[in-house]
Amino acid sequence: MVSPIKQFKVDKLNVLVFADRSQMGQAAYELYRDRVQAMLAAQARVRAIFAAAHSQSDFLDALAADRQIDFRRIDAFHMDEYMGLGADAPQNFGNFLTRAIFSRQPFGSVNCVISDAADKEAECRRYEALLKEAPMDIVSLGIGENGHIAFNDPHEADFHDPRWVRLTTLDTVCRQQQVNDGEFASIDQVPTSALTLTIPALVSCRTVVGVVPGERKAEAVRRTIEGPVAESCPASILRRHDDATLFLDADAARFLL
């Protein structure tokens, strides 16, 4: 692994800071690879959840180039999705992940949310049932500018949500982030609701690999690390996970250096 420029632990969360996002992505991939290899040595299949965001690109590119993992034994899922943009919309997270990783490795199965499902609540139930067929093993995720993980924005995040998948509304900071990422030309084009895996679903995974680059994430990272563990910064829940590692570049960690 590339050597971090800073490494520390807060509560249970391991935090590694790298000089740039390329090093960060490579290091995150290497830990992910090692965890998955260990799981595959002990069990027949691995069930993995992926985030769709530009923040994940360095990590996903490294994973797409991997020639060591037996992806045929990995069942892939994704963690959130806009509803109603149309199945072919390039902004759909399932389509993003298909381009970034799902079409680039021979996964045993790829399980995507049906983004144009007519009955959205039924789609929540269908996807939750898929997730609960067996324990979830590993999740790779980012942190939003408002501190969200998946689409659990602070105003609706619930550390004790009884559901694993639900419909949620997106706050203004979250929607503006999608514009900042270049996915939409204006905030008026960004959907106001989406389907998301809840926080209990995400933290049910045995291993969490967080990948967070960029100066725009620095305040959310500071709150995740230094603030209270509370729904006001949903990512702070990672500090309670038994095997969570947060990979940052220097820009995202600028308040911590």
mmCIF file of C-alpha atoms in Angstrom:
data_model
loop_
_atom_site.group_PDB
_atom_site.id
_atom_site.type_symbol
_atom_site.label_atom_id
_atom_site.label_comp_id
_atom_site.label_asym_id
_atom_site.label_seq_id
_atom_site.Cartn_x
_atom_site.Cartn_y
_atom_site.Cartn_z
ATOM 1 C CA MET A 1 0.000 0.000 0.000
ATOM 2 C CA VAL A 2 1.156 3.540 -0.706
ATOM 3 C CA SER A 3 2.218 5.145 2.562
ATOM 4 C CA PRO A 4 -0.266 7.646 3.995
ATOM 5 C CA ILE A 5 0.896 11.093 5.029
ATOM 6 C CA LYS A 6 -1.193 10.743 8.182
ATOM 7 C CA GLN A 7 -2.868 7.812 9.888
ATOM 8 C CA PHE A 8 -4.957 7.726 13.060
ATOM 9 C CA LYS A 9 -7.993 6.178 14.688
ATOM 10 C CA VAL A 10 -11.081 7.858 16.080
ATOM 11 C CA ASP A 11 -13.256 5.569 18.173
ATOM 12 C CA LYS A 12 -13.259 2.382 16.015
ATOM 13 C CA LEU A 13 -12.721 4.132 12.667
ATOM 14 C CA ASN A 14 -9.349 3.872 10.932
ATOM 15 C CA VAL A 15 -8.455 7.046 8.997
ATOM 16 C CA LEU A 16 -5.716 7.204 6.348
ATOM 17 C CA VAL A 17 -4.769 10.434 4.541
ATOM 18 C CA PHE A 18 -2.867 10.395 1.233
ATOM 19 C CA ALA A 19 -1.086 13.096 -0.699
ATOM 20 C CA ASP A 20 -3.494 12.979 -3.641
ATOM 21 C CA ARG A 21 -6.624 11.199 -4.808
ATOM 22 C CA SER A 22 -4.759 8.796 -7.080
ATOM 23 C CA GLN A 23 -2.776 7.416 -4.134
ATOM 24 C CA MET A 24 -5.943 7.392 -2.047
ATOM 25 C CA GLY A 25 -7.845 5.366 -4.661
ATOM 26 C CA GLN A 26 -5.022 2.862 -5.095
ATOM 27 C CA ALA A 27 -4.671 2.353 -1.352
ATOM 28 C CA ALA A 28 -8.431 1.887 -0.930
ATOM 29 C CA TYR A 29 -8.403 -0.696 -3.716
ATOM 30 C CA GLU A 30 -5.545 -2.609 -2.093
ATOM 31 C CA LEU A 31 -7.331 -2.873 1.247
ATOM 32 C CA TYR A 32 -10.570 -3.803 -0.526
ATOM 33 C CA ARG A 33 -8.763 -6.506 -2.517
ATOM 34 C CA ASP A 34 -7.175 -7.958 0.596
ATOM 35 C CA ARG A 35 -10.453 -8.047 2.517
ATOM 36 C CA VAL A 36 -12.312 -9.689 -0.378
ATOM 37 C CA GLN A 37 -9.535 -12.241 -0.922
ATOM 38 C CA ALA A 38 -9.710 -13.206 2.754
ATOM 39 C CA MET A 39 -13.497 -13.556 2.538
ATOM 40 C CA LEU A 40 -13.305 -15.700 -0.604
ATOM 41 C CA ALA A 41 -10.802 -17.985 1.122
ATOM 42 C CA ALA A 42 -13.364 -18.652 3.842
ATOM 43 C CA GLN A 43 -16.699 -18.667 1.978
ATOM 44 C CA ALA A 44 -18.152 -19.497 -1.414
ATOM 45 C CA ARG A 45 -19.359 -16.001 -2.387
ATOM 46 C CA VAL A 46 -18.995 -12.378 -1.360
ATOM 47 C CA ARG A 47 -21.885 -9.902 -1.356
ATOM 48 C CA ALA A 48 -20.695 -6.360 -2.087
ATOM 49 C CA ILE A 49 -22.396 -2.952 -2.160
ATOM 50 C CA PHE A 50 -21.002 -0.138 -4.317
ATOM 51 C CA ALA A 51 -21.496 3.635 -4.312
ATOM 52 C CA ALA A 52 -21.973 5.526 -7.565
ATOM 53 C CA ALA A 53 -20.180 8.878 -7.418
ATOM 54 C CA HIS A 54 -17.292 10.664 -9.057
ATOM 55 C CA SER A 55 -15.511 10.503 -5.694
ATOM 56 C CA GLN A 56 -15.220 6.747 -6.219
ATOM 57 C CA SER A 57 -13.640 6.881 -9.680
ATOM 58 C CA ASP A 58 -9.996 6.361 -8.671
ATOM 59 C CA PHE A 59 -10.913 3.407 -6.478
ATOM 60 C CA LEU A 60 -13.250 1.890 -9.095
ATOM 61 C CA ASP A 61 -10.673 2.283 -11.872
ATOM 62 C CA ALA A 62 -8.130 0.385 -9.794
ATOM 63 C CA LEU A 63 -10.693 -2.295 -8.979
ATOM 64 C CA ALA A 64 -11.661 -2.585 -12.655
ATOM 65 C CA ALA A 65 -8.006 -3.247 -13.512
ATOM 66 C CA ASP A 66 -7.641 -5.975 -10.871
ATOM 67 C CA ARG A 67 -6.546 -9.438 -12.044
ATOM 68 C CA GLN A 68 -6.399 -11.158 -8.632
ATOM 69 C CA ILE A 69 -9.982 -11.207 -7.340
ATOM 70 C CA ASP A 70 -12.341 -13.904 -8.614
ATOM 71 C CA PHE A 71 -15.236 -11.597 -9.455
ATOM 72 C CA ARG A 72 -17.314 -14.571 -10.600
ATOM 73 C CA ARG A 73 -17.868 -15.248 -6.906
ATOM 74 C CA ILE A 74 -19.014 -11.704 -6.080
ATOM 75 C CA ASP A 75 -22.667 -10.648 -6.059
ATOM 76 C CA ALA A 76 -22.867 -6.876 -6.578
ATOM 77 C CA PHE A 77 -25.468 -4.387 -5.358
ATOM 78 C CA HIS A 78 -25.683 -0.614 -5.366
ATOM 79 C CA MET A 79 -26.791 1.636 -2.567
ATOM 80 C CA ASP A 80 -29.103 4.306 -3.957
ATOM 81 C CA GLU A 81 -30.895 5.384 -7.098
ATOM 82 C CA TYR A 82 -32.899 8.234 -8.537
ATOM 83 C CA MET A 83 -36.435 7.203 -9.336
ATOM 84 C CA GLY A 84 -38.232 8.484 -12.423
ATOM 85 C CA LEU A 85 -35.435 9.774 -14.658
ATOM 86 C CA GLY A 86 -35.971 6.891 -17.073
ATOM 87 C CA ALA A 87 -34.042 3.644 -17.325
ATOM 88 C CA ASP A 88 -31.511 5.008 -19.835
ATOM 89 C CA ALA A 89 -30.684 8.266 -18.024
ATOM 90 C CA PRO A 90 -26.880 8.566 -17.757
ATOM 91 C CA GLN A 91 -27.240 10.065 -14.273
ATOM 92 C CA ASN A 92 -28.816 6.871 -12.933
ATOM 93 C CA PHE A 93 -26.440 5.287 -10.464
ATOM 94 C CA GLY A 94 -26.950 1.807 -11.857
ATOM 95 C CA ASN A 95 -25.847 3.089 -15.256
ATOM 96 C CA PHE A 96 -22.875 4.904 -13.681
ATOM 97 C CA LEU A 97 -21.727 1.698 -11.982
ATOM 98 C CA THR A 98 -22.256 -0.359 -15.115
ATOM 99 C CA ARG A 99 -19.863 1.961 -16.941
ATOM 100 C CA ALA A 100 -17.399 2.197 -14.067
ATOM 101 C CA ILE A 101 -17.144 -1.391 -12.835
ATOM 102 C CA PHE A 102 -20.057 -3.780 -13.484
ATOM 103 C CA SER A 103 -19.284 -4.124 -17.213
ATOM 104 C CA ARG A 104 -15.533 -4.264 -16.603
ATOM 105 C CA GLN A 105 -15.356 -7.338 -14.372
ATOM 106 C CA PRO A 106 -17.185 -10.708 -14.614
ATOM 107 C CA PHE A 107 -19.374 -10.427 -11.514
ATOM 108 C CA GLY A 108 -21.337 -13.498 -10.509
ATOM 109 C CA SER A 109 -24.445 -11.317 -10.401
ATOM 110 C CA VAL A 110 -25.276 -7.623 -10.593
ATOM 111 C CA ASN A 111 -28.418 -6.557 -8.762
ATOM 112 C CA CYS A 112 -29.620 -3.058 -9.602
ATOM 113 C CA VAL A 113 -32.584 -1.024 -8.471
ATOM 114 C CA ILE A 114 -35.280 -0.765 -11.149
ATOM 115 C CA SER A 115 -35.171 2.998 -11.536
ATOM 116 C CA ASP A 116 -38.396 3.246 -13.529
ATOM 117 C CA ALA A 117 -40.438 0.903 -11.327
ATOM 118 C CA ALA A 118 -44.082 1.920 -11.396
ATOM 119 C CA ASP A 119 -44.610 0.943 -7.748
ATOM 120 C CA LYS A 120 -41.734 2.477 -5.826
ATOM 121 C CA GLU A 121 -42.672 0.991 -2.460
ATOM 122 C CA ALA A 122 -42.845 -2.457 -4.043
ATOM 123 C CA GLU A 123 -39.377 -1.868 -5.485
ATOM 124 C CA CYS A 124 -38.107 -1.016 -2.004
ATOM 125 C CA ARG A 125 -39.489 -4.302 -0.711
ATOM 126 C CA ARG A 126 -38.063 -6.278 -3.634
ATOM 127 C CA TYR A 127 -34.581 -4.865 -3.229
ATOM 128 C CA GLU A 128 -34.609 -5.238 0.543
ATOM 129 C CA ALA A 129 -35.532 -8.907 0.151
ATOM 130 C CA LEU A 130 -32.546 -9.409 -2.179
ATOM 131 C CA LEU A 131 -30.202 -7.774 0.318
ATOM 132 C CA LYS A 132 -31.491 -9.901 3.178
ATOM 133 C CA GLU A 133 -31.123 -13.240 1.376
ATOM 134 C CA ALA A 134 -27.704 -13.610 3.029
ATOM 135 C CA PRO A 135 -25.360 -11.474 5.149
ATOM 136 C CA MET A 136 -23.726 -8.522 3.388
ATOM 137 C CA ASP A 137 -19.945 -8.621 3.376
ATOM 138 C CA ILE A 138 -18.410 -5.372 2.167
ATOM 139 C CA VAL A 139 -19.466 -1.872 1.145
ATOM 140 C CA SER A 140 -17.476 0.869 -0.566
ATOM 141 C CA LEU A 141 -18.940 4.311 -0.043
ATOM 142 C CA GLY A 142 -18.352 8.041 -0.063
ATOM 143 C CA ILE A 143 -19.454 10.889 2.169
ATOM 144 C CA GLY A 144 -21.668 13.647 0.823
ATOM 145 C CA GLU A 145 -21.073 17.349 1.278
ATOM 146 C CA ASN A 146 -23.853 17.300 3.891
ATOM 147 C CA GLY A 147 -22.342 14.253 5.637
ATOM 148 C CA HIS A 148 -24.691 11.729 4.064
ATOM 149 C CA ILE A 149 -23.894 8.114 3.283
ATOM 150 C CA ALA A 150 -25.953 6.734 0.414
ATOM 151 C CA PHE A 151 -28.937 9.089 0.192
ATOM 152 C CA ASN A 152 -29.446 9.271 3.954
ATOM 153 C CA ASP A 153 -29.441 13.050 4.233
ATOM 154 C CA PRO A 154 -29.329 14.527 7.753
ATOM 155 C CA HIS A 155 -32.989 15.541 7.862
ATOM 156 C CA GLU A 156 -34.163 11.925 7.387
ATOM 157 C CA ALA A 157 -31.185 9.798 8.473
ATOM 158 C CA ASP A 158 -32.032 7.219 11.131
ATOM 159 C CA PHE A 159 -29.385 5.069 12.793
ATOM 160 C CA HIS A 160 -32.155 2.697 13.926
ATOM 161 C CA ASP A 161 -34.309 2.597 10.792
ATOM 162 C CA PRO A 162 -36.272 -0.688 10.799
ATOM 163 C CA ARG A 163 -36.153 -0.844 6.991
ATOM 164 C CA TRP A 164 -33.140 -1.622 4.828
ATOM 165 C CA VAL A 165 -34.460 0.171 1.728
ATOM 166 C CA ARG A 166 -36.790 3.144 1.564
ATOM 167 C CA LEU A 167 -37.803 6.203 -0.396
ATOM 168 C CA THR A 168 -36.250 9.421 0.805
ATOM 169 C CA THR A 169 -36.206 13.104 -0.039
ATOM 170 C CA LEU A 170 -32.983 14.913 -0.948
ATOM 171 C CA ASP A 171 -31.988 18.140 0.755
ATOM 172 C CA THR A 172 -30.702 21.205 -1.082
ATOM 173 C CA VAL A 173 -27.019 20.570 -0.269
ATOM 174 C CA CYS A 174 -27.280 17.028 -1.607
ATOM 175 C CA ARG A 175 -29.006 18.154 -4.788
ATOM 176 C CA GLN A 176 -26.502 20.953 -5.363
ATOM 177 C CA GLN A 177 -23.685 18.423 -5.007
ATOM 178 C CA GLN A 178 -25.024 16.588 -8.050
ATOM 179 C CA VAL A 179 -24.724 19.867 -9.991
ATOM 180 C CA ASN A 180 -21.236 20.444 -8.599
ATOM 181 C CA ASP A 181 -20.276 16.968 -9.832
ATOM 182 C CA GLY A 182 -21.396 17.889 -13.341
ATOM 183 C CA GLU A 183 -24.256 15.398 -13.539
ATOM 184 C CA PHE A 184 -26.943 18.066 -13.962
ATOM 185 C CA ALA A 185 -26.839 21.564 -15.429
ATOM 186 C CA SER A 186 -28.915 23.121 -12.645
ATOM 187 C CA ILE A 187 -30.460 22.155 -9.336
ATOM 188 C CA ASP A 188 -33.928 22.309 -10.886
ATOM 189 C CA GLN A 189 -33.015 19.240 -12.948
ATOM 190 C CA VAL A 190 -31.977 17.165 -9.917
ATOM 191 C CA PRO A 191 -34.679 14.815 -8.604
ATOM 192 C CA THR A 192 -36.044 15.608 -5.171
ATOM 193 C CA SER A 193 -36.452 11.985 -4.108
ATOM 194 C CA ALA A 194 -34.664 8.683 -4.473
ATOM 195 C CA LEU A 195 -34.509 5.123 -3.226
ATOM 196 C CA THR A 196 -31.739 4.446 -0.718
ATOM 197 C CA LEU A 197 -30.297 1.731 1.419
ATOM 198 C CA THR A 198 -30.703 2.842 5.012
ATOM 199 C CA ILE A 199 -27.878 3.259 7.497
ATOM 200 C CA PRO A 200 -28.588 -0.075 9.239
ATOM 201 C CA ALA A 201 -28.297 -1.820 5.856
ATOM 202 C CA LEU A 202 -24.944 -0.178 5.117
ATOM 203 C CA VAL A 203 -23.382 -0.837 8.500
ATOM 204 C CA SER A 204 -24.583 -4.447 8.464
ATOM 205 C CA CYS A 205 -21.671 -5.121 6.100
ATOM 206 C CA ARG A 206 -18.708 -6.753 7.818
ATOM 207 C CA THR A 207 -16.269 -4.315 6.197
ATOM 208 C CA VAL A 208 -16.703 -0.670 5.217
ATOM 209 C CA VAL A 209 -14.257 1.053 2.849
ATOM 210 C CA GLY A 210 -14.835 4.806 2.680
ATOM 211 C CA VAL A 211 -13.285 6.792 -0.183
ATOM 212 C CA VAL A 212 -13.533 10.575 0.141
ATOM 213 C CA PRO A 213 -11.463 12.999 -1.967
ATOM 214 C CA GLY A 214 -11.790 16.699 -2.614
ATOM 215 C CA GLU A 215 -11.897 20.023 -0.809
ATOM 216 C CA ARG A 216 -15.686 20.219 -1.078
ATOM 217 C CA LYS A 217 -15.885 17.261 1.337
ATOM 218 C CA ALA A 218 -13.511 18.728 3.929
ATOM 219 C CA GLU A 219 -16.154 20.137 6.281
ATOM 220 C CA ALA A 220 -18.209 16.929 6.163
ATOM 221 C CA VAL A 221 -15.058 14.939 6.908
ATOM 222 C CA ARG A 222 -14.252 17.201 9.852
ATOM 223 C CA ARG A 223 -17.738 16.697 11.265
ATOM 224 C CA THR A 224 -17.502 12.950 10.702
ATOM 225 C CA ILE A 225 -14.224 12.769 12.613
ATOM 226 C CA GLU A 226 -14.536 15.500 15.236
ATOM 227 C CA GLY A 227 -18.253 15.986 15.800
ATOM 228 C CA PRO A 228 -20.699 13.864 17.762
ATOM 229 C CA VAL A 229 -21.880 10.517 16.444
ATOM 230 C CA ALA A 230 -25.329 11.706 15.412
ATOM 231 C CA GLU A 231 -27.799 11.728 12.524
ATOM 232 C CA SER A 232 -26.933 15.390 11.946
ATOM 233 C CA CYS A 233 -23.807 13.971 10.265
ATOM 234 C CA PRO A 234 -24.839 10.491 9.125
ATOM 235 C CA ALA A 235 -21.280 9.421 8.212
ATOM 236 C CA SER A 236 -20.278 9.718 11.876
ATOM 237 C CA ILE A 237 -21.861 6.274 12.420
ATOM 238 C CA LEU A 238 -18.741 4.799 10.810
ATOM 239 C CA ARG A 239 -16.908 5.485 14.077
ATOM 240 C CA ARG A 240 -18.962 2.705 15.686
ATOM 241 C CA HIS A 241 -18.241 0.043 13.039
ATOM 242 C CA ASP A 242 -15.893 -2.818 13.910
ATOM 243 C CA ASP A 243 -14.062 -2.800 10.546
ATOM 244 C CA ALA A 244 -14.325 0.583 8.831
ATOM 245 C CA THR A 245 -11.490 2.439 7.116
ATOM 246 C CA LEU A 246 -11.761 5.955 5.728
ATOM 247 C CA PHE A 247 -9.409 6.883 2.871
ATOM 248 C CA LEU A 248 -8.931 10.623 2.320
ATOM 249 C CA ASP A 249 -6.814 12.797 0.089
ATOM 250 C CA ALA A 250 -5.095 15.869 1.497
ATOM 251 C CA ASP A 251 -7.830 18.187 0.203
ATOM 252 C CA ALA A 252 -10.609 16.308 1.976
ATOM 253 C CA ALA A 253 -8.492 16.130 5.157
ATOM 254 C CA ARG A 254 -7.367 19.752 5.159
ATOM 255 C CA PHE A 255 -9.000 20.507 8.519
ATOM 256 C CA LEU A 256 -7.326 17.457 10.064
ATOM 257 C CA LEU A 257 -3.725 18.080 8.978
#
